The first five atom37 places (N, CA, C, CB, O) and aatype in JSON, in Angstrom:
{
  "aatype": [12, 6, 6, 6, 8, 11, 9, 7, 7, 1, 18, 6, 19, 3, 19, 4, 12, 3, 10, 3, 19, 16, 6, 0, 0, 6, 15, 3, 3, 10, 15, 11, 16, 19, 3, 18, 6, 5, 19, 18, 1, 9, 0, 11, 7, 19, 19, 12, 7, 2, 15, 15, 18, 10, 9, 6, 1, 10, 0, 8, 1, 9, 7, 7, 0, 19, 10, 6, 0, 15, 14, 1, 19, 5, 1, 19, 6, 19, 16, 19, 1, 11, 14, 2, 14, 14, 19, 2, 7, 14, 19, 6, 1, 0, 6, 19, 15, 19, 1, 10, 0, 1],
  "atom_mask": [
    [1, 1, 1, 1, 1],
    [1, 1, 1, 1, 1],
    [1, 1, 1, 1, 1],
    [1, 1, 1, 1, 1],
    [1, 1, 1, 1, 1],
    [1, 1, 1, 1, 1],
    [1, 1, 1, 1, 1],
    [1, 1, 1, 0, 1],
    [1, 1, 1, 0, 1],
    [1, 1, 1, 1, 1],
    [1, 1, 1, 1, 1],
    [1, 1, 1, 1, 1],
    [1, 1, 1, 1, 1],
    [1, 1, 1, 1, 1],
    [1, 1, 1, 1, 1],
    [1, 1, 1, 1, 1],
    [1, 1, 1, 1, 1],
    [1, 1, 1, 1, 1],
    [1, 1, 1, 1, 1],
    [1, 1, 1, 1, 1],
    [1, 1, 1, 1, 1],
    [1, 1, 1, 1, 1],
    [1, 1, 1, 1, 1],
    [1, 1, 1, 1, 1],
    [1, 1, 1, 1, 1],
    [1, 1, 1, 1, 1],
    [1, 1, 1, 1, 1],
    [1, 1, 1, 1, 1],
    [1, 1, 1, 1, 1],
    [1, 1, 1, 1, 1],
    [1, 1, 1, 1, 1],
    [1, 1, 1, 1, 1],
    [1, 1, 1, 1, 1],
    [1, 1, 1, 1, 1],
    [1, 1, 1, 1, 1],
    [1, 1, 1, 1, 1],
    [1, 1, 1, 1, 1],
    [1, 1, 1, 1, 1],
    [1, 1, 1, 1, 1],
    [1, 1, 1, 1, 1],
    [1, 1, 1, 1, 1],
    [1, 1, 1, 1, 1],
    [1, 1, 1, 1, 1],
    [1, 1, 1, 1, 1],
    [1, 1, 1, 0, 1],
    [1, 1, 1, 1, 1],
    [1, 1, 1, 1, 1],
    [1, 1, 1, 1, 1],
    [1, 1, 1, 0, 1],
    [1, 1, 1, 1, 1],
    [1, 1, 1, 1, 1],
    [1, 1, 1, 1, 1],
    [1, 1, 1, 1, 1],
    [1, 1, 1, 1, 1],
    [1, 1, 1, 1, 1],
    [1, 1, 1, 1, 1],
    [1, 1, 1, 1, 1],
    [1, 1, 1, 1, 1],
    [1, 1, 1, 1, 1],
    [1, 1, 1, 1, 1],
    [1, 1, 1, 1, 1],
    [1, 1, 1, 1, 1],
    [1, 1, 1, 0, 1],
    [1, 1, 1, 0, 1],
    [1, 1, 1, 1, 1],
    [1, 1, 1, 1, 1],
    [1, 1, 1, 1, 1],
    [1, 1, 1, 1, 1],
    [1, 1, 1, 1, 1],
    [1, 1, 1, 1, 1],
    [1, 1, 1, 1, 1],
    [1, 1, 1, 1, 1],
    [1, 1, 1, 1, 1],
    [1, 1, 1, 1, 1],
    [1, 1, 1, 1, 1],
    [1, 1, 1, 1, 1],
    [1, 1, 1, 1, 1],
    [1, 1, 1, 1, 1],
    [1, 1, 1, 1, 1],
    [1, 1, 1, 1, 1],
    [1, 1, 1, 1, 1],
    [1, 1, 1, 1, 1],
    [1, 1, 1, 1, 1],
    [1, 1, 1, 1, 1],
    [1, 1, 1, 1, 1],
    [1, 1, 1, 1, 1],
    [1, 1, 1, 1, 1],
    [1, 1, 1, 1, 1],
    [1, 1, 1, 0, 1],
    [1, 1, 1, 1, 1],
    [1, 1, 1, 1, 1],
    [1, 1, 1, 1, 1],
    [1, 1, 1, 1, 1],
    [1, 1, 1, 1, 1],
    [1, 1, 1, 1, 1],
    [1, 1, 1, 1, 1],
    [1, 1, 1, 1, 1],
    [1, 1, 1, 1, 1],
    [1, 1, 1, 1, 1],
    [1, 1, 1, 1, 1],
    [1, 1, 1, 1, 1],
    [1, 1, 1, 1, 1]
  ],
  "atom_positions": [
    [[0.82, -1.19, 0.0], [0.0, 0.0, 0.0], [0.86, 1.26, 0.0], [-0.93, 0.0, 1.2], [0.51, 2.25, -0.64]],
    [[1.98, 1.23, 0.7], [2.86, 2.39, 0.73], [3.4, 2.71, -0.66], [4.03, 2.16, 1.71], [3.49, 3.87, -1.04]],
    [[3.75, 1.67, -1.41], [4.26, 1.87, -2.77], [3.2, 2.51, -3.65], [4.73, 0.53, -3.38], [3.49, 3.42, -4.42]],
    [[1.97, 2.03, -3.55], [0.88, 2.6, -4.34], [0.66, 4.06, -3.96], [-0.41, 1.8, -4.14], [0.37, 4.9, -4.82]],
    [[0.78, 4.37, -2.68], [0.61, 5.75, -2.22], [1.67, 6.65, -2.87], [0.7, 5.83, -0.68], [1.38, 7.79, -3.22]],
    [[2.88, 6.15, -3.02], [3.96, 6.94, -3.6], [3.78, 7.15, -5.1], [5.3, 6.28, -3.33], [3.98, 8.26, -5.6]],
    [[3.41, 6.09, -5.8], [3.35, 6.19, -7.27], [1.96, 6.54, -7.78], [3.8, 4.9, -7.88], [1.81, 6.86, -8.96]],
    [[0.96, 6.48, -6.94], [-0.4, 6.81, -7.36], [-1.13, 5.6, -7.87], [0.0, 0.0, 0.0], [-0.57, 4.51, -7.98]],
    [[-2.38, 5.8, -8.18], [-3.21, 4.71, -8.66], [-4.31, 5.23, -9.56], [0.0, 0.0, 0.0], [-4.41, 6.44, -9.79]],
    [[-5.12, 4.34, -10.03], [-6.22, 4.7, -10.92], [-7.5, 4.76, -10.1], [-6.36, 3.68, -12.09], [-7.75, 3.89, -9.25]],
    [[-8.31, 5.78, -10.35], [-9.58, 5.95, -9.65], [-10.66, 6.27, -10.66], [-9.48, 7.05, -8.58], [-10.39, 6.83, -11.73]],
    [[-11.88, 5.92, -10.31], [-13.06, 6.32, -11.08], [-13.91, 7.17, -10.14], [-13.87, 5.07, -11.64], [-14.08, 6.83, -8.97]],
    [[-14.45, 8.27, -10.65], [-15.21, 9.2, -9.82], [-16.54, 9.52, -10.49], [-14.4, 10.49, -9.56], [-16.58, 9.83, -11.68]],
    [[-17.62, 9.45, -9.71], [-18.93, 9.93, -10.14], [-19.34, 11.06, -9.22], [-20.0, 8.77, -10.13], [-19.16, 10.97, -8.0]],
    [[-19.88, 12.13, -9.79], [-20.38, 13.26, -9.01], [-21.83, 13.48, -9.39], [-19.51, 14.56, -9.25], [-22.14, 13.82, -10.53]],
    [[-22.73, 13.27, -8.43], [-24.16, 13.51, -8.64], [-24.55, 14.73, -7.83], [-25.03, 12.25, -8.23], [-24.27, 14.81, -6.63]],
    [[-25.2, 15.69, -8.48], [-25.54, 16.95, -7.82], [-27.04, 17.16, -7.81], [-24.85, 18.12, -8.52], [-27.73, 16.83, -8.77]],
    [[-27.53, 17.71, -6.72], [-28.94, 18.04, -6.57], [-29.06, 19.56, -6.63], [-29.54, 17.47, -5.23], [-28.49, 20.27, -5.8]],
    [[-29.8, 20.05, -7.62], [-29.98, 21.48, -7.78], [-31.29, 21.75, -8.51], [-28.79, 22.11, -8.54], [-31.83, 20.87, -9.18]],
    [[-31.78, 22.95, -8.37], [-32.99, 23.36, -9.07], [-32.61, 23.74, -10.5], [-33.71, 24.55, -8.34], [-31.89, 24.71, -10.72]],
    [[-33.09, 22.96, -11.47], [-32.73, 23.21, -12.87], [-33.86, 23.91, -13.64], [-32.39, 21.9, -13.56], [-33.79, 24.03, -14.86]],
    [[-34.88, 24.36, -12.94], [-36.04, 24.95, -13.6], [-35.63, 26.09, -14.53], [-37.03, 25.46, -12.57], [-36.02, 26.1, -15.69]],
    [[-34.86, 27.04, -14.02], [-34.46, 28.19, -14.82], [-33.67, 27.78, -16.05], [-33.63, 29.15, -13.97], [-33.91, 28.29, -17.14]],
    [[-32.74, 26.86, -15.9], [-31.94, 26.4, -17.03], [-32.8, 25.64, -18.03], [-30.79, 25.51, -16.55], [-32.64, 25.81, -19.24]],
    [[-33.71, 24.81, -17.54], [-34.56, 24.02, -18.43], [-35.49, 24.91, -19.24], [-35.38, 23.01, -17.62], [-35.74, 24.66, -20.42]],
    [[-36.02, 25.96, -18.6], [-36.95, 26.85, -19.3], [-36.25, 27.78, -20.28], [-37.73, 27.68, -18.3], [-36.8, 28.1, -21.33]],
    [[-35.04, 28.21, -19.95], [-34.34, 29.19, -20.79], [-33.33, 28.56, -21.75], [-33.63, 30.18, -19.92], [-32.91, 29.21, -22.71]],
    [[-32.94, 27.31, -21.51], [-31.89, 26.65, -22.28], [-30.6, 27.47, -22.25], [-32.35, 26.44, -23.74], [-29.86, 27.55, -23.23]],
    [[-30.34, 28.08, -21.08], [-29.2, 28.97, -20.89], [-28.16, 28.28, -20.01], [-29.65, 30.32, -20.25], [-28.43, 27.95, -18.85]],
    [[-26.98, 28.06, -20.57], [-25.92, 27.37, -19.84], [-25.51, 28.09, -18.56], [-24.71, 27.21, -20.73], [-25.07, 27.45, -17.6]],
    [[-25.64, 29.4, -18.53], [-25.22, 30.15, -17.34], [-26.17, 29.94, -16.16], [-25.13, 31.63, -17.66], [-25.88, 30.39, -15.05]],
    [[-27.3, 29.28, -16.39], [-28.29, 29.05, -15.33], [-28.15, 27.67, -14.69], [-29.69, 29.21, -15.89], [-29.01, 27.24, -13.93]],
    [[-27.07, 26.99, -15.0], [-26.86, 25.65, -14.44], [-25.43, 25.51, -13.95], [-27.19, 24.56, -15.49], [-24.71, 26.5, -13.82]],
    [[-25.02, 24.31, -13.68], [-23.67, 24.03, -13.17], [-22.69, 23.94, -14.33], [-23.66, 22.72, -12.35], [-23.03, 23.44, -15.41]],
    [[-21.5, 24.43, -14.11], [-20.42, 24.32, -15.09], [-19.78, 22.94, -14.92], [-19.36, 25.48, -14.91], [-18.95, 22.74, -14.03]],
    [[-20.17, 22.0, -15.76], [-19.7, 20.62, -15.62], [-18.21, 20.49, -15.87], [-20.46, 19.71, -16.57], [-17.55, 19.61, -15.31]],
    [[-17.67, 21.35, -16.71], [-16.22, 21.35, -16.93], [-15.5, 21.73, -15.63], [-15.84, 22.34, -18.07], [-14.46, 21.16, -15.31]],
    [[-16.06, 22.68, -14.9], [-15.48, 23.07, -13.61], [-15.54, 21.91, -12.62], [-16.22, 24.3, -13.04], [-14.58, 21.67, -11.88]],
    [[-16.65, 21.19, -12.59], [-16.78, 20.04, -11.69], [-15.73, 18.98, -12.04], [-18.21, 19.44, -11.78], [-15.11, 18.39, -11.16]],
    [[-15.54, 18.75, -13.33], [-14.5, 17.8, -13.76], [-13.12, 18.25, -13.29], [-14.52, 17.65, -15.3], [-12.34, 17.45, -12.77]],
    [[-12.82, 19.54, -13.48], [-11.51, 20.06, -13.06], [-11.32, 19.93, -11.55], [-11.36, 21.53, -13.48], [-10.22, 19.63, -11.08]],
    [[-12.39, 20.16, -10.8], [-12.32, 20.01, -9.34], [-11.96, 18.57, -8.98], [-13.66, 20.43, -8.67], [-11.03, 18.32, -8.21]],
    [[-12.71, 17.62, -9.53], [-12.47, 16.21, -9.22], [-11.06, 15.8, -9.64], [-13.51, 15.31, -9.92], [-10.35, 15.14, -8.87]],
    [[-10.66, 16.18, -10.82], [-9.32, 15.83, -11.3], [-8.25, 16.46, -10.42], [-9.13, 16.28, -12.76], [-7.25, 15.81, -10.09]],
    [[-8.45, 17.72, -10.04], [-7.48, 18.4, -9.19], [-7.31, 17.74, -7.84], [0.0, 0.0, 0.0], [-6.2, 17.62, -7.33]],
    [[-8.42, 17.29, -7.25], [-8.35, 16.61, -5.95], [-7.62, 15.28, -6.1], [-9.76, 16.39, -5.37], [-6.74, 14.96, -5.3]],
    [[-7.99, 14.51, -7.11], [-7.38, 13.19, -7.29], [-5.89, 13.32, -7.64], [-8.11, 12.4, -8.4], [-5.07, 12.55, -7.14]],
    [[-5.56, 14.27, -8.48], [-4.17, 14.42, -8.92], [-3.33, 15.26, -7.96], [-4.13, 15.06, -10.3], [-2.1, 15.26, -8.04]],
    [[-3.98, 15.96, -7.04], [-3.28, 16.85, -6.12], [-2.62, 16.09, -4.99], [0.0, 0.0, 0.0], [-2.02, 15.04, -5.2]],
    [[-2.73, 16.63, -3.79], [-2.12, 16.0, -2.62], [-2.57, 14.56, -2.49], [-2.48, 16.78, -1.33], [-3.76, 14.25, -2.61]],
    [[-1.62, 13.68, -2.26], [-1.96, 12.26, -2.19], [-2.75, 11.95, -0.92], [-0.69, 11.41, -2.24], [-2.58, 12.59, 0.12]],
    [[-3.6, 10.96, -1.03], [-4.43, 10.51, 0.09], [-4.34, 9.0, 0.18], [-5.91, 10.97, -0.09], [-4.21, 8.31, -0.83]],
    [[-4.41, 8.49, 1.39], [-4.44, 7.05, 1.59], [-5.85, 6.5, 1.4], [-3.93, 6.69, 2.98], [-6.02, 5.34, 1.03]],
    [[-6.86, 7.32, 1.66], [-8.24, 6.83, 1.69], [-9.09, 7.39, 0.56], [-8.88, 7.16, 3.02], [-9.03, 8.59, 0.26]],
    [[-9.88, 6.52, -0.07], [-10.83, 7.02, -1.07], [-11.93, 7.83, -0.39], [-11.44, 5.85, -1.89], [-12.56, 8.67, -1.03]],
    [[-12.16, 7.59, 0.89], [-13.13, 8.39, 1.64], [-12.71, 9.86, 1.66], [-13.28, 7.86, 3.08], [-13.53, 10.76, 1.5]],
    [[-11.43, 10.07, 1.86], [-10.91, 11.45, 1.88], [-11.07, 12.11, 0.52], [-9.42, 11.47, 2.31], [-11.49, 13.27, 0.43]],
    [[-10.76, 11.38, -0.54], [-10.92, 11.95, -1.88], [-12.37, 12.35, -2.13], [-10.46, 10.93, -2.95], [-12.64, 13.46, -2.6]],
    [[-13.3, 11.46, -1.82], [-14.72, 11.74, -2.05], [-15.18, 12.95, -1.25], [-15.57, 10.51, -1.69], [-15.89, 13.81, -1.77]],
    [[-14.78, 13.03, 0.0], [-15.19, 14.15, 0.86], [-14.6, 15.47, 0.35], [-14.74, 13.89, 2.31], [-15.3, 16.48, 0.33]],
    [[-13.36, 15.46, -0.05], [-12.72, 16.68, -0.55], [-13.34, 17.13, -1.87], [-11.22, 16.47, -0.74], [-13.54, 18.33, -2.07]],
    [[-13.66, 16.2, -2.75], [-14.31, 16.57, -4.01], [-15.67, 17.18, -3.73], [-14.45, 15.33, -4.94], [-16.0, 18.23, -4.27]],
    [[-16.47, 16.53, -2.89], [-17.8, 17.04, -2.57], [-17.77, 18.42, -1.96], [0.0, 0.0, 0.0], [-18.54, 19.29, -2.36]],
    [[-16.88, 18.64, -1.01], [-16.76, 19.95, -0.39], [-16.36, 21.02, -1.38], [0.0, 0.0, 0.0], [-16.88, 22.14, -1.34]],
    [[-15.44, 20.7, -2.28], [-14.99, 21.66, -3.28], [-16.09, 21.98, -4.28], [-13.76, 21.13, -4.01], [-16.21, 23.13, -4.73]],
    [[-16.9, 20.99, -4.65], [-18.02, 21.24, -5.57], [-19.03, 22.17, -4.92], [-18.69, 19.9, -5.99], [-19.5, 23.11, -5.56]],
    [[-19.38, 21.92, -3.67], [-20.33, 22.8, -2.97], [-19.78, 24.22, -2.87], [-20.64, 22.25, -1.57], [-20.52, 25.18, -3.03]],
    [[-18.5, 24.34, -2.6], [-17.89, 25.66, -2.47], [-17.88, 26.42, -3.8], [-16.46, 25.53, -1.95], [-18.13, 27.63, -3.83]],
    [[-17.61, 25.72, -4.89], [-17.47, 26.37, -6.19], [-18.79, 26.56, -6.94], [-16.55, 25.57, -7.05], [-18.86, 27.38, -7.86]],
    [[-19.83, 25.83, -6.56], [-21.08, 25.83, -7.32], [-22.25, 26.18, -6.41], [-21.32, 24.46, -8.0], [-22.85, 25.28, -5.82]],
    [[-22.59, 27.46, -6.27], [-23.65, 27.87, -5.35], [-25.02, 27.28, -5.68], [-23.75, 29.36, -5.35], [-25.87, 27.18, -4.8]],
    [[-25.25, 26.9, -6.92], [-26.54, 26.32, -7.3], [-26.73, 24.9, -6.74], [-26.67, 26.29, -8.82], [-27.86, 24.44, -6.58]],
    [[-25.64, 24.22, -6.45], [-25.71, 22.84, -5.96], [-26.09, 22.85, -4.48], [-24.34, 22.1, -6.17], [-25.43, 23.48, -3.66]],
    [[-27.18, 22.15, -4.16], [-27.65, 22.07, -2.78], [-27.11, 20.84, -2.06], [-29.17, 22.06, -2.74], [-26.81, 20.88, -0.86]],
    [[-26.99, 19.74, -2.8], [-26.47, 18.49, -2.25], [-25.6, 17.83, -3.32], [-27.63, 17.54, -1.79], [-25.84, 17.98, -4.52]],
    [[-24.6, 17.11, -2.86], [-23.72, 16.41, -3.79], [-23.42, 15.03, -3.23], [-22.41, 17.22, -4.04], [-23.23, 14.85, -2.03]],
    [[-23.39, 14.06, -4.12], [-22.96, 12.71, -3.76], [-21.77, 12.37, -4.65], [-24.13, 11.66, -3.92], [-21.87, 12.42, -5.88]],
    [[-20.67, 12.01, -4.03], [-19.46, 11.67, -4.76], [-19.12, 10.21, -4.48], [-18.26, 12.61, -4.36], [-19.03, 9.79, -3.33]],
    [[-18.94, 9.45, -5.55], [-18.53, 8.06, -5.44], [-17.14, 7.93, -6.04], [-19.54, 7.1, -6.16], [-16.89, 8.36, -7.16]],
    [[-16.24, 7.34, -5.27], [-14.88, 7.09, -5.75], [-14.67, 5.58, -5.72], [-13.8, 7.84, -4.87], [-14.91, 4.92, -4.71]],
    [[-14.21, 5.05, -6.85], [-13.91, 3.63, -6.98], [-12.42, 3.44, -7.23], [-14.74, 3.0, -8.12], [-11.79, 4.19, -7.97]],
    [[-11.88, 2.43, -6.6], [-10.49, 2.04, -6.8], [-10.49, 0.64, -7.4], [-9.67, 2.08, -5.46], [-10.7, -0.34, -6.68]],
    [[-10.26, 0.53, -8.72], [-10.2, -0.8, -9.34], [-9.0, -1.6, -8.8], [-10.11, -0.68, -10.87], [-7.92, -1.05, -8.57]],
    [[-9.23, -2.88, -8.61], [-8.17, -3.79, -8.16], [-7.39, -3.24, -6.96], [-7.2, -4.05, -9.3], [-6.18, -3.03, -7.04]],
    [[-8.08, -3.01, -5.85], [-7.39, -2.46, -4.67], [-6.36, -3.44, -4.13], [-8.41, -2.1, -3.58], [-6.48, -4.65, -4.31]],
    [[-5.35, -2.91, -3.45], [-4.28, -3.77, -2.94], [-4.7, -4.53, -1.68], [-3.03, -2.94, -2.65], [-4.35, -4.15, -0.57]],
    [[-5.46, -5.58, -1.88], [-5.89, -6.44, -0.77], [-5.5, -7.87, -1.09], [-7.44, -6.33, -0.53], [-5.23, -8.21, -2.25]],
    [[-5.46, -8.69, -0.09], [-5.07, -10.09, -0.27], [-6.27, -10.93, -0.67], [-4.43, -10.66, 1.01], [-6.79, -11.71, 0.13]],
    [[-6.69, -10.78, -1.91], [-7.82, -11.56, -2.39], [-8.33, -10.99, -3.7], [0.0, 0.0, 0.0], [-7.96, -9.89, -4.1]],
    [[-9.19, -11.76, -4.36], [-9.73, -11.33, -5.65], [-10.86, -10.31, -5.47], [-10.24, -12.55, -6.44], [-12.03, -10.68, -5.37]],
    [[-10.51, -9.04, -5.44], [-11.48, -7.95, -5.27], [-11.43, -7.09, -6.52], [-11.19, -7.11, -3.99], [-10.38, -6.55, -6.88]],
    [[-12.58, -6.96, -7.18], [-12.64, -6.18, -8.42], [-12.43, -4.7, -8.17], [-13.97, -6.41, -9.1], [-11.74, -4.02, -8.93]],
    [[-13.05, -4.18, -7.09], [-12.91, -2.76, -6.79], [-13.36, -2.47, -5.36], [-13.72, -1.91, -7.79], [-14.14, -3.22, -4.77]],
    [[-12.86, -1.38, -4.83], [-13.35, -0.82, -3.57], [-14.07, 0.47, -3.93], [-12.17, -0.57, -2.52], [-13.64, 1.2, -4.83]],
    [[-15.16, 0.75, -3.24], [-15.98, 1.9, -3.61], [-16.56, 2.54, -2.37], [-17.1, 1.49, -4.59], [-16.96, 1.85, -1.43]],
    [[-16.6, 3.86, -2.36], [-17.24, 4.59, -1.26], [-18.01, 5.77, -1.85], [-16.17, 5.07, -0.21], [-17.58, 6.4, -2.81]],
    [[-19.16, 6.06, -1.24], [-19.95, 7.23, -1.62], [-20.09, 8.13, -0.41], [-21.35, 6.82, -2.16], [-20.31, 7.68, 0.71]],
    [[-19.94, 9.43, -0.65], [-20.07, 10.44, 0.39], [-21.13, 11.43, -0.05], [-18.7, 11.16, 0.68], [-21.12, 11.89, -1.19]],
    [[-22.05, 11.76, 0.86], [-23.09, 12.74, 0.56], [-22.89, 13.96, 1.46], [-24.51, 12.13, 0.76], [-22.75, 13.84, 2.67]],
    [[-22.89, 15.13, 0.82], [-22.74, 16.39, 1.55], [-23.86, 17.34, 1.12], [-21.34, 17.02, 1.3], [-24.33, 17.28, -0.01]],
    [[-24.27, 18.21, 2.04], [-25.32, 19.19, 1.74], [-24.94, 20.52, 2.35], [-26.7, 18.71, 2.27], [-24.11, 20.6, 3.25]],
    [[-25.55, 21.55, 1.84], [-25.34, 22.9, 2.4], [-25.97, 23.0, 3.76], [-25.92, 23.99, 1.48], [-25.9, 24.05, 4.4]]
  ]
}
């Protein structure tokens, strides 16, 4: 596990956001919704930034950063998956979901 911490690993991230989309849906105006490119950059920045031992920490940091950067988002659920985690057995992936709200 220490070696993986040093060299990094592969992760999969899902970010589900709860927000009122009425204004965006009625106007078809991108400025009335969430900037999904920004959400992607946030998730990538957290995963590629300071190393973490726990996928729980990654999920929590991504969720907090999304809430901070996106005032329209009321609740966020972040799922982080680690394919082929370093455990003594045939495990396809480890996965954790974190839910945060304003």
